[in-house]
Amino acid sequence: MTETTRRARHADIRSQVLAQTRILGNLIPPTVSYSTEGHVLILGAEDLARLAADKLSAMASLVILATDDISSQDEAHLERVMNAAPDVESYYNKLVSIKGFLGQFQATVEQNGTQAQLSTVAIRRPHFDIVLDLSIEPAIQLELLPPGYFHVGQDEAKLAEALAKIPELVGQFDKPRYVKVNADLCAHNRNGLNGCNRCLNFCPADAIQSVEKKIEIDPYLCHGAGSCTNACPTGAISYDLPNPQALHSFLNKLVSRFRDEALEAPVILFHDQNQGAGLINDTLPGEVLPVALEEITVASMDHWLAALAWGAREVLVLNTQATAPTLTAMLKGEIALACRILAEMGQPARVRLIDEAELAALTPALDISLDWPVTVPAAFGGGSKRDTLYAAIDHLNSQAADINSIMPMGNIPFGKVTVATDNCTLCMSCVAICPTAALKDGGDEPKLLFTEQNCVQCGLCEAACPEKVISLVPQVNFDAPSRQAARVLKEEKPFECVRCGAPFATQSMVHRMLDMVGMHSAFSANIERLKMCGDCRVKDMFEDILQDPEKQLR
């Protein structure tokens, strides 16, 4: 079979497999609604703003806020400006800020030495519906701008596009509520202590905030970039369209069905549904299976490595000019970590971020991976984010060098907890605050247990420890048995009540208590009570009172 024939056959198989395999989604996905009436605020040089307003005369209201100098002193130009939108009022206040989204924009300006809402002053309404920004510097400095905000600067093409879209933005509009938050799994904050902040660092739309020490995502600002779900180490933030398990299941079936038909490992190509989808055409090599996502960051390392473990040859992520720089930087970091893990176990760099030029010249690069070792497909299915990731790592490791070493690496959500046992009193503050049950108590025994596979290195245990004896060690442990086992970090014999003999505390805790308060005047006459359980301590106090009723008054 010639190379041309082979790839043509693969293309036919790909078409069949893609037609047979669908991502199962929510039949009634949750949505959010925007409601607008067409009240428009135009920012920028007054001359340009007035010419733009003249072309939006059908809108409910128009207000100009002059933020830049007049763009031209040409007499003919100024004549056109004077005759444009004569009924539209201009304001010259200093702009303080613009916040909001389609149907809910608030423009704060300086007025008489104080701050005021321009919409209240200009149109007697609490907000504007749409903002057209012709300023040289955008009033909203975000990589992904809120819906209803158009920054065109002085770009004629962008202005024409915005002027065509704005009249269509009157009415009610729905969009998906892309992500959801499970507060029970979130490691951001517990008991007033700060922990994980990974999701806060990567949202290009500024839709994520810590509100009263809880992670909240504004669904009206969210573009569905998926960076938060990618960054979240616990799975507390999860994508809803598709959800992580549905995407896992889809990838498993896609890879398996292609392998069964083609008798060759496919290549998975993640791309976005907009610009990336427009680049996918019939020239795509037959063994490449395209997977369309809202944004390429929706798929994270657990999806990449699971696809490889299920038998994919490579995983490619198509980055386009439409991808926000924050997302690109995040992807580069995550792919570098994935490839570092693969290299440590002796696997080739099977995960790559490619651009449009590399997509166009994909065939020679794919020929290189044909010589890589074939992966026997894993039997595990898609589960939780962390379990799936480690199952994939362990399977890929078993197919390569089968190492059991430890790879130290900074700033990753994998690793262990160490305890300076001499000063640990087994108070279990760390257990109470751990969001992933990586730390557990020993039940009836004074014992602190730790399971490395569950640890996300959030730092809550370290912050909660009153003795300051806990330290975090970020690392990737390739020894599955030791990583999955509940290891004993500290244990000791219980302290037995000197009166009834019942165990009631740890040895170290009682000794620490004796050292700290034993010599205090309130306890010096009854030091033995500190060595008693709660019941015996109460009994001893009442017996003391019965023997000498006036003792408490002296």
Coordinates of C-alpha atoms in Angstrom, one line a residue:
M1 CA 0.0 0.0 0.0
T2 CA 1.4 3.3 -1.0
E3 CA 1.7 6.3 1.4
T4 CA -1.0 8.1 -0.5
T5 CA -3.4 5.2 -0.4
R6 CA -2.7 4.6 3.3
R7 CA -3.6 8.2 4.1
A8 CA -6.7 8.2 1.9
R9 CA -7.9 5.1 3.7
H10 CA -7.2 6.7 7.0
A11 CA -9.2 9.8 6.0
D12 CA -12.2 7.5 5.1
I13 CA -11.9 5.8 8.5
R14 CA -11.7 9.1 10.3
S15 CA -14.9 10.3 8.6
Q16 CA -16.7 7.1 9.8
V17 CA -15.4 7.3 13.3
L18 CA -16.2 11.0 13.7
A19 CA -19.7 10.4 12.4
Q20 CA -20.2 7.5 14.9
T21 CA -18.7 9.3 17.9
R22 CA -20.3 12.2 19.7
I23 CA -19.5 14.1 22.9
L24 CA -22.5 13.5 25.3
G25 CA -23.6 16.8 26.7
N26 CA -26.3 18.2 28.9
L27 CA -29.5 18.1 26.9
I28 CA -30.8 21.2 28.6
P29 CA -27.6 23.2 29.3
P30 CA -27.7 26.0 31.9
T31 CA -27.7 29.4 30.4
V32 CA -27.5 33.1 31.3
S33 CA -29.5 35.9 29.6
Y34 CA -28.6 39.4 28.6
S35 CA -31.3 42.0 28.1
T36 CA -30.7 45.2 26.2
E37 CA -32.8 48.1 24.8
G38 CA -30.1 49.7 22.7
H39 CA -28.7 52.5 24.9
V40 CA -25.2 53.2 23.6
L41 CA -22.2 55.0 25.1
I42 CA -19.6 56.1 22.6
L43 CA -16.1 57.0 23.9
G44 CA -13.2 58.7 22.1
A45 CA -12.4 61.8 20.2
E46 CA -15.6 63.8 19.9
D47 CA -15.4 64.2 16.1
L48 CA -15.0 60.5 15.5
A49 CA -17.6 59.7 18.1
R50 CA -20.2 62.0 16.6
L51 CA -19.6 60.6 13.1
A52 CA -20.1 57.1 14.5
A53 CA -23.3 58.2 16.4
D54 CA -24.7 59.5 13.1
K55 CA -24.7 56.0 11.8
L56 CA -26.4 54.6 14.8
S57 CA -29.5 56.9 14.8
A58 CA -31.9 53.9 15.1
M59 CA -30.6 53.1 18.6
A60 CA -32.7 53.9 21.7
S61 CA -30.3 56.5 22.9
L62 CA -26.7 57.7 22.2
V63 CA -24.3 59.5 24.6
I64 CA -20.8 60.7 23.7
L65 CA -18.0 60.9 26.3
A66 CA -15.1 62.8 24.8
T67 CA -11.9 61.1 26.1
D68 CA -9.4 62.0 23.4
D69 CA -8.5 65.1 21.4
I70 CA -10.1 66.0 18.1
S71 CA -8.5 63.7 15.5
S72 CA -8.3 66.3 12.7
Q73 CA -8.7 70.1 12.2
D74 CA -9.5 69.8 8.5
E75 CA -12.3 72.2 7.7
A76 CA -14.3 69.8 5.6
H77 CA -14.0 67.1 8.3
L78 CA -15.2 69.5 11.0
E79 CA -18.1 70.6 8.8
R80 CA -19.2 67.0 8.5
V81 CA -18.9 66.6 12.3
M82 CA -21.0 69.7 13.0
N83 CA -23.8 68.3 10.9
A84 CA -23.6 64.8 12.3
A85 CA -25.9 63.5 15.1
P86 CA -27.1 67.0 16.1
D87 CA -29.4 65.6 18.9
V88 CA -26.7 63.6 20.6
E89 CA -25.2 65.2 23.7
S90 CA -21.5 65.2 24.4
Y91 CA -19.9 65.0 27.9
Y92 CA -16.4 66.0 28.8
N93 CA -16.0 64.5 32.3
K94 CA -12.9 62.5 33.1
L95 CA -13.6 58.8 32.8
V96 CA -12.8 56.9 36.0
S97 CA -13.8 53.3 35.0
I98 CA -16.2 51.2 32.9
K99 CA -17.4 47.9 34.2
G100 CA -20.1 45.5 33.2
F101 CA -21.3 43.6 30.2
L102 CA -24.0 43.6 27.5
G103 CA -27.0 45.4 29.0
Q104 CA -25.3 46.3 32.3
F105 CA -22.4 48.7 31.6
Q106 CA -21.7 51.4 34.2
A107 CA -19.4 54.3 33.3
T108 CA -18.1 56.2 36.4
V109 CA -16.9 59.7 35.7
E110 CA -15.7 62.7 37.8
Q111 CA -18.3 65.3 38.4
N112 CA -17.9 68.4 40.6
G113 CA -15.2 66.8 42.6
T114 CA -17.0 63.5 43.2
Q115 CA -17.8 60.4 41.2
A116 CA -21.1 59.8 39.4
Q117 CA -22.6 57.3 37.0
L118 CA -22.8 58.9 33.6
S119 CA -25.9 56.8 32.6
T120 CA -27.8 58.3 35.5
V121 CA -26.8 61.8 34.6
A122 CA -27.2 61.5 30.8
I123 CA -30.2 59.2 30.2
R124 CA -31.7 58.8 33.7
R125 CA -30.9 55.0 33.6
P126 CA -28.8 52.9 35.9
H127 CA -26.6 51.6 33.0
F128 CA -25.8 51.7 29.3
D129 CA -26.4 48.6 27.2
I130 CA -23.5 48.8 24.8
V131 CA -20.2 50.6 24.7
L132 CA -18.4 51.7 21.4
D133 CA -14.9 52.7 22.3
L134 CA -13.0 54.7 19.7
S135 CA -10.3 55.8 22.2
I136 CA -6.7 55.1 21.2
E137 CA -6.2 53.2 24.6
P138 CA -9.2 50.9 25.5
A139 CA -11.1 51.8 28.6
I140 CA -11.3 48.1 29.5
Q141 CA -7.9 46.5 29.5
L142 CA -8.7 42.8 29.2
E143 CA -7.6 40.1 26.7
L144 CA -11.1 38.8 26.4
L145 CA -13.5 41.8 26.4
P146 CA -17.0 41.6 27.9
P147 CA -19.9 41.1 25.4
G148 CA -21.3 44.4 24.2
Y149 CA -18.0 46.3 24.5
F150 CA -16.4 47.2 21.1
H151 CA -12.9 48.7 21.1
V152 CA -12.2 49.8 17.6
G153 CA -9.7 52.6 18.2
Q154 CA -9.3 54.4 14.9
D155 CA -9.4 51.2 12.8
E156 CA -11.9 51.8 10.0
A157 CA -12.5 48.1 9.3
K158 CA -13.2 47.3 13.0
L159 CA -15.5 50.4 13.2
A160 CA -17.5 49.3 10.2
E161 CA -17.9 45.8 11.7
A162 CA -19.0 47.2 15.1
L163 CA -21.5 49.6 13.4
A164 CA -23.0 46.6 11.7
K165 CA -23.3 44.5 14.8
I166 CA -24.5 47.0 17.4
P167 CA -28.0 47.4 16.0
E168 CA -28.4 43.7 16.2
L169 CA -27.8 43.7 20.0
V170 CA -31.3 44.8 21.0
G171 CA -33.4 42.3 22.8
Q172 CA -32.7 39.2 24.9
F173 CA -29.8 36.9 24.3
D174 CA -28.8 33.6 25.9
K175 CA -25.4 32.1 26.2
P176 CA -24.1 28.9 28.0
R177 CA -23.1 29.0 31.6
Y178 CA -19.8 27.4 30.7
V179 CA -18.3 26.3 34.1
K180 CA -19.5 25.4 37.6
V181 CA -17.8 25.5 41.0
N182 CA -18.0 22.7 43.6
A183 CA -17.1 24.6 46.8
D184 CA -16.7 21.3 48.7
L185 CA -13.7 20.5 46.6
C186 CA -12.2 24.0 46.4
A187 CA -8.8 24.5 48.1
H188 CA -8.9 28.3 47.8
N189 CA -9.8 29.1 51.4
R190 CA -10.8 27.2 54.5
N191 CA -11.4 28.5 58.0
G192 CA -10.2 31.9 56.9
L193 CA -6.9 30.6 55.7
N194 CA -5.7 31.3 52.1
G195 CA -4.7 28.3 50.0
C196 CA -4.8 27.6 46.2
N197 CA -5.1 30.6 43.9
R198 CA -4.3 29.0 40.6
C199 CA -7.6 29.8 38.8
L200 CA -7.3 33.5 39.8
N201 CA -4.1 33.8 37.8
F202 CA -5.3 32.7 34.4
C203 CA -8.7 34.1 33.5
P204 CA -8.2 36.5 30.5
A205 CA -11.8 37.9 31.0
D206 CA -11.3 38.7 34.7
A207 CA -14.5 36.7 35.4
I208 CA -13.1 35.0 38.5
Q209 CA -13.0 36.7 41.9
S210 CA -12.5 35.7 45.5
V211 CA -15.7 37.0 47.1
E212 CA -15.9 36.6 50.9
K213 CA -13.1 34.0 50.6
K214 CA -14.9 31.9 48.1
I215 CA -14.2 31.5 44.4
E216 CA -17.0 32.9 42.3
I217 CA -17.2 33.0 38.5
D218 CA -19.3 35.7 36.8
P219 CA -21.2 33.9 34.1
Y220 CA -21.9 37.1 32.3
L221 CA -18.2 37.9 31.9
C222 CA -17.1 34.3 31.3
H223 CA -16.1 33.5 27.7
G224 CA -15.7 29.8 28.4
A225 CA -11.9 29.9 27.9
G226 CA -11.6 26.9 30.3
S227 CA -8.3 28.1 31.7
C228 CA -9.8 28.0 35.2
T229 CA -10.8 24.3 34.8
N230 CA -7.4 23.6 33.4
A231 CA -5.6 25.2 36.3
C232 CA -7.8 23.8 39.1
P233 CA -5.9 20.9 40.7
T234 CA -8.9 19.4 42.5
G235 CA -11.6 19.5 39.8
A236 CA -13.6 22.0 41.9
I237 CA -14.0 24.1 38.8
S238 CA -15.3 22.0 35.9
Y239 CA -16.3 22.7 32.4
D240 CA -20.0 22.0 31.6
L241 CA -20.0 21.8 27.8
P242 CA -18.6 19.2 27.7
N243 CA -18.0 18.1 31.3
P244 CA -14.6 16.5 31.9
Q245 CA -16.0 12.9 32.1
A246 CA -17.9 13.3 28.8
L247 CA -14.7 14.5 27.1
H248 CA -12.7 11.6 28.6
S249 CA -15.3 9.1 27.3
F250 CA -15.4 10.7 23.9
L251 CA -11.6 10.6 23.5
N252 CA -11.5 7.0 24.7
K253 CA -14.1 5.9 22.1
L254 CA -12.5 8.1 19.3
V255 CA -9.0 6.6 19.7
S256 CA -10.2 3.0 20.2
R257 CA -12.5 3.0 17.2
F258 CA -9.9 4.5 14.9
R259 CA -7.3 2.0 16.1
D260 CA -9.7 -0.9 15.6
E261 CA -10.4 0.1 12.0
A262 CA -7.1 1.5 10.8
L263 CA -4.8 -0.8 12.9
E264 CA -2.7 2.3 13.5
A265 CA -2.5 4.8 16.4
P266 CA -4.2 8.1 15.6
V267 CA -3.2 11.7 16.4
I268 CA -5.6 13.8 18.4
L269 CA -5.8 17.5 17.4
F270 CA -7.5 19.9 19.8
H271 CA -8.7 23.1 18.2
D272 CA -11.2 25.9 19.0
Q273 CA -14.6 26.0 17.4
N274 CA -14.1 29.3 15.7
Q275 CA -10.8 30.3 14.1
G276 CA -9.2 26.8 14.6
A277 CA -12.2 25.1 13.0
G278 CA -11.8 27.3 9.9
L279 CA -8.3 25.9 9.4
I280 CA -9.4 22.2 9.4
N281 CA -9.9 21.0 5.8
D282 CA -9.4 18.0 3.5
T283 CA -5.7 18.5 3.5
L284 CA -5.5 17.3 7.1
P285 CA -3.6 14.0 7.2
G286 CA -6.0 11.0 7.5
E287 CA -4.7 9.8 10.9
V288 CA -5.3 13.1 12.6
L289 CA -8.6 13.2 14.5
P290 CA -9.8 16.8 15.1
V291 CA -11.6 17.6 18.4
A292 CA -13.4 20.9 18.5
L293 CA -13.6 22.7 21.8
E294 CA -15.0 26.1 22.9
E295 CA -11.4 27.1 23.6
I296 CA -8.3 24.9 23.4
T297 CA -7.6 25.3 27.2
V298 CA -10.8 23.3 27.9
A299 CA -8.8 20.1 27.5
S300 CA -6.1 19.8 30.2
M301 CA -3.2 17.5 31.0
D302 CA -5.5 14.7 32.2
H303 CA -7.2 14.7 28.8
W304 CA -3.9 14.8 26.9
L305 CA -2.2 12.0 28.8
A306 CA -5.3 9.9 29.0
A307 CA -5.7 10.1 25.2
L308 CA -2.1 8.8 24.9
A309 CA -2.7 6.1 27.4
W310 CA -5.7 4.9 25.4
G311 CA -3.5 4.5 22.4
A312 CA -3.1 7.9 20.6
R313 CA 0.3 8.4 19.0
E314 CA 0.4 12.1 19.7
V315 CA -1.7 15.0 21.0
L316 CA -1.5 18.3 19.2
V317 CA -3.1 21.6 20.4
L318 CA -3.7 24.1 17.7
N319 CA -2.9 27.7 18.8
T320 CA -4.2 30.5 16.7
Q321 CA -3.9 34.3 16.8
A322 CA -7.4 34.3 18.4
T323 CA -6.0 32.6 21.5
A324 CA -5.5 35.1 24.3
P325 CA -1.8 35.5 25.3
T326 CA -2.6 34.4 28.9
L327 CA -4.0 31.1 27.6
T328 CA -1.1 30.6 25.3
A329 CA 1.4 31.1 28.2
M330 CA -0.6 28.7 30.3
L331 CA -0.7 26.1 27.6
K332 CA 3.1 26.3 27.1
G333 CA 3.7 25.8 30.8
E334 CA 1.3 22.8 31.0
I335 CA 2.6 21.2 27.9
A336 CA 6.2 21.7 29.1
L337 CA 5.2 19.9 32.3
A338 CA 3.5 17.1 30.5
C339 CA 6.6 16.6 28.2
R340 CA 8.9 16.7 31.2
I341 CA 6.8 13.9 32.8
L342 CA 6.9 11.9 29.6
A343 CA 10.7 12.4 29.2
E344 CA 11.3 11.3 32.8
M345 CA 9.7 7.9 32.1
G346 CA 11.4 7.5 28.7
Q347 CA 8.5 8.5 26.5
P348 CA 8.9 10.8 23.4
A349 CA 7.4 14.3 23.6
R350 CA 4.0 13.2 22.6
V351 CA 2.2 16.5 23.4
R352 CA 2.8 19.6 21.2
L353 CA 1.5 23.1 20.8
I354 CA 1.4 23.9 17.1
D355 CA 0.6 27.1 15.2
E356 CA -1.1 27.6 11.8
A357 CA 2.1 27.3 9.8
E358 CA 2.9 24.0 11.5
L359 CA -0.6 22.7 10.8
A360 CA -0.2 23.4 7.1
A361 CA 3.1 21.4 7.1
L362 CA 2.0 18.6 9.4
T363 CA 2.7 15.5 7.4
P364 CA 6.6 15.5 7.7
A365 CA 6.3 16.0 11.5
L366 CA 3.8 13.1 11.8
D367 CA 6.2 10.8 9.9
I368 CA 8.7 11.2 12.7
S369 CA 6.2 9.9 15.3
L370 CA 5.5 6.8 13.2
D371 CA 8.8 5.4 14.5
W372 CA 7.9 6.0 18.1
P373 CA 7.1 3.0 20.3
V374 CA 3.5 1.8 20.1
T375 CA 1.4 2.2 23.3
V376 CA -0.8 -0.8 24.3
P377 CA -4.2 0.8 25.1
A378 CA -5.0 1.2 28.8
A379 CA -8.1 -0.4 30.3
F380 CA -9.1 2.4 32.7
G381 CA -12.0 4.7 31.9
G382 CA -12.4 8.4 32.6
G383 CA -12.9 9.3 36.3
S384 CA -12.1 12.3 38.4
K385 CA -9.5 14.7 37.0
R386 CA -6.7 13.6 39.4
D387 CA -7.4 9.9 39.2
T388 CA -7.5 9.9 35.4
L389 CA -4.3 11.9 35.3
Y390 CA -2.4 9.5 37.5
A391 CA -3.9 6.4 35.9
A392 CA -2.6 7.8 32.5
I393 CA 0.9 8.5 34.0
D394 CA 1.2 5.1 35.5
H395 CA 0.1 3.3 32.3
L396 CA 2.4 5.4 30.1
N397 CA 5.2 4.7 32.6
S398 CA 4.6 0.9 32.4
Q399 CA 4.9 1.2 28.6
A400 CA 8.3 2.9 28.8
A401 CA 11.0 2.7 31.4
D402 CA 8.7 1.7 34.3
I403 CA 10.6 4.0 36.7
N404 CA 9.7 4.4 40.4
S405 CA 11.8 7.5 41.0
I406 CA 10.8 11.0 42.1
M407 CA 10.9 14.1 39.9
P408 CA 11.3 17.3 42.0
M409 CA 9.8 20.4 40.4
G410 CA 8.6 23.7 41.7
N411 CA 5.2 25.3 41.5
I412 CA 3.2 22.2 40.6
P413 CA 0.0 20.8 42.2
F414 CA 1.7 17.5 43.0
G415 CA 3.9 16.5 45.9
K416 CA 4.1 15.5 49.5
V417 CA 3.8 16.9 52.9
T418 CA 6.5 16.5 55.5
V419 CA 6.2 16.9 59.3
A420 CA 8.8 17.8 61.9
T421 CA 7.6 15.0 64.2
D422 CA 9.4 16.1 67.3
N423 CA 7.2 19.2 67.7
C424 CA 4.0 17.8 66.2
T425 CA 1.3 17.3 68.9
L426 CA -1.2 15.5 66.5
C427 CA -3.8 18.2 67.0
M428 CA -5.2 17.3 63.6
S429 CA -5.7 20.9 62.5
C430 CA -4.2 19.9 59.2
V431 CA -6.7 17.0 58.8
A432 CA -9.6 19.2 59.5
I433 CA -8.7 21.7 56.8
C434 CA -7.4 19.4 54.0
P435 CA -9.9 19.7 51.1
T436 CA -8.8 16.5 49.3
A437 CA -8.5 14.1 52.3
A438 CA -4.7 13.8 51.5
L439 CA -4.3 14.1 55.3
K440 CA -6.3 11.8 57.6
D441 CA -6.3 10.9 61.3
G442 CA -5.9 7.3 62.5
G443 CA -9.3 6.9 63.9
D444 CA -9.0 5.5 67.4
E445 CA -5.2 5.7 67.3
P446 CA -3.1 8.9 67.6
K447 CA -1.8 8.8 64.1
L448 CA -1.5 11.2 61.1
L449 CA -1.8 9.6 57.7
F450 CA -0.9 11.1 54.3
T451 CA -1.8 10.0 50.8
E452 CA 0.5 11.7 48.2
Q453 CA -1.8 11.1 45.2
N454 CA -4.5 13.2 46.8
C455 CA -2.2 16.2 47.7
V456 CA -2.6 19.3 45.5
Q457 CA 0.0 21.4 47.4
C458 CA -2.6 24.1 48.3
G459 CA -0.7 25.0 51.5
L460 CA -3.8 25.0 53.7
C461 CA -2.3 22.4 56.1
E462 CA 0.9 24.4 56.4
A463 CA -1.0 27.6 57.2
A464 CA -3.3 25.8 59.7
C465 CA -0.6 24.1 61.7
P466 CA -0.3 25.8 65.1
E467 CA 3.2 24.3 65.7
K468 CA 4.4 25.3 62.2
V469 CA 5.9 21.9 61.6
I470 CA 4.4 21.2 58.2
S471 CA 6.3 21.8 54.9
L472 CA 5.3 21.2 51.3
V473 CA 7.6 19.4 48.8
P474 CA 6.3 19.7 45.1
Q475 CA 7.3 16.6 43.1
V476 CA 6.0 14.0 40.7
N477 CA 6.2 10.5 42.3
F478 CA 6.3 7.7 39.7
D479 CA 6.2 5.0 42.3
A480 CA 2.4 4.3 42.3
P481 CA 2.2 2.0 45.4
S482 CA 4.0 4.6 47.6
R483 CA 2.1 7.5 46.1
Q484 CA -1.3 5.8 46.6
A485 CA -0.6 4.4 50.1
A486 CA -1.7 6.1 53.3
R487 CA 1.7 6.7 54.9
V488 CA 2.1 7.4 58.6
L489 CA 3.6 10.8 59.2
K490 CA 3.4 10.8 63.0
E491 CA 2.1 8.4 65.6
E492 CA 2.5 7.9 69.3
K493 CA 0.9 6.1 72.2
P494 CA -2.2 7.8 73.7
F495 CA -2.0 9.4 77.0
E496 CA -4.1 7.5 79.5
C497 CA -6.1 9.2 82.2
V498 CA -4.3 8.9 85.5
R499 CA -7.7 8.3 87.3
C500 CA -9.7 5.9 85.0
G501 CA -7.0 4.8 82.6
A502 CA -9.0 5.7 79.5
P503 CA -6.9 7.2 76.6
F504 CA -8.0 10.8 75.9
A505 CA -5.2 12.6 74.2
T506 CA -1.7 12.2 72.8
Q507 CA 1.4 12.0 74.9
S508 CA 2.9 15.1 73.2
M509 CA -0.2 17.2 73.6
V510 CA -0.5 16.6 77.3
H511 CA 3.2 17.2 77.9
R512 CA 3.0 20.4 75.9
M513 CA 0.0 21.5 78.0
L514 CA 1.8 20.7 81.2
D515 CA 4.8 22.7 80.0
M516 CA 2.7 25.7 78.9
V517 CA 0.2 26.1 81.7
G518 CA 1.2 23.6 84.4
M519 CA 3.0 26.2 86.5
H520 CA 0.1 28.8 86.1
S521 CA -1.5 29.7 89.5
A522 CA -4.8 28.5 88.2
F523 CA -3.5 24.9 87.8
S524 CA -0.6 24.7 90.2
A525 CA -2.7 23.3 93.1
N526 CA -4.5 20.8 90.7
I527 CA -1.8 19.8 88.3
E528 CA -3.1 16.2 88.2
R529 CA -6.3 17.4 86.6
L530 CA -4.4 18.2 83.4
K531 CA -3.6 14.4 83.2
M532 CA -7.3 13.4 83.5
C533 CA -9.9 12.9 80.8
G534 CA -12.9 15.3 80.7
D535 CA -15.2 13.2 82.8
C536 CA -12.7 12.5 85.5
R537 CA -11.6 16.2 85.6
V538 CA -15.2 17.2 86.4
K539 CA -15.6 14.5 89.0
D540 CA -12.4 15.6 90.7
M541 CA -13.6 19.2 90.8
F542 CA -16.9 18.3 92.4
E543 CA -15.3 16.0 95.0
D544 CA -12.9 18.8 95.9
I545 CA -15.9 21.2 96.4
L546 CA -17.8 18.6 98.5
Q547 CA -14.8 18.2 100.8
D548 CA -14.3 21.9 101.2
P549 CA -17.4 23.9 100.1
E550 CA -15.8 27.3 100.9
K551 CA -12.6 26.6 99.0
Q552 CA -14.0 28.2 95.8
L553 CA -14.6 31.4 97.7
R554 CA -11.2 31.8 99.1

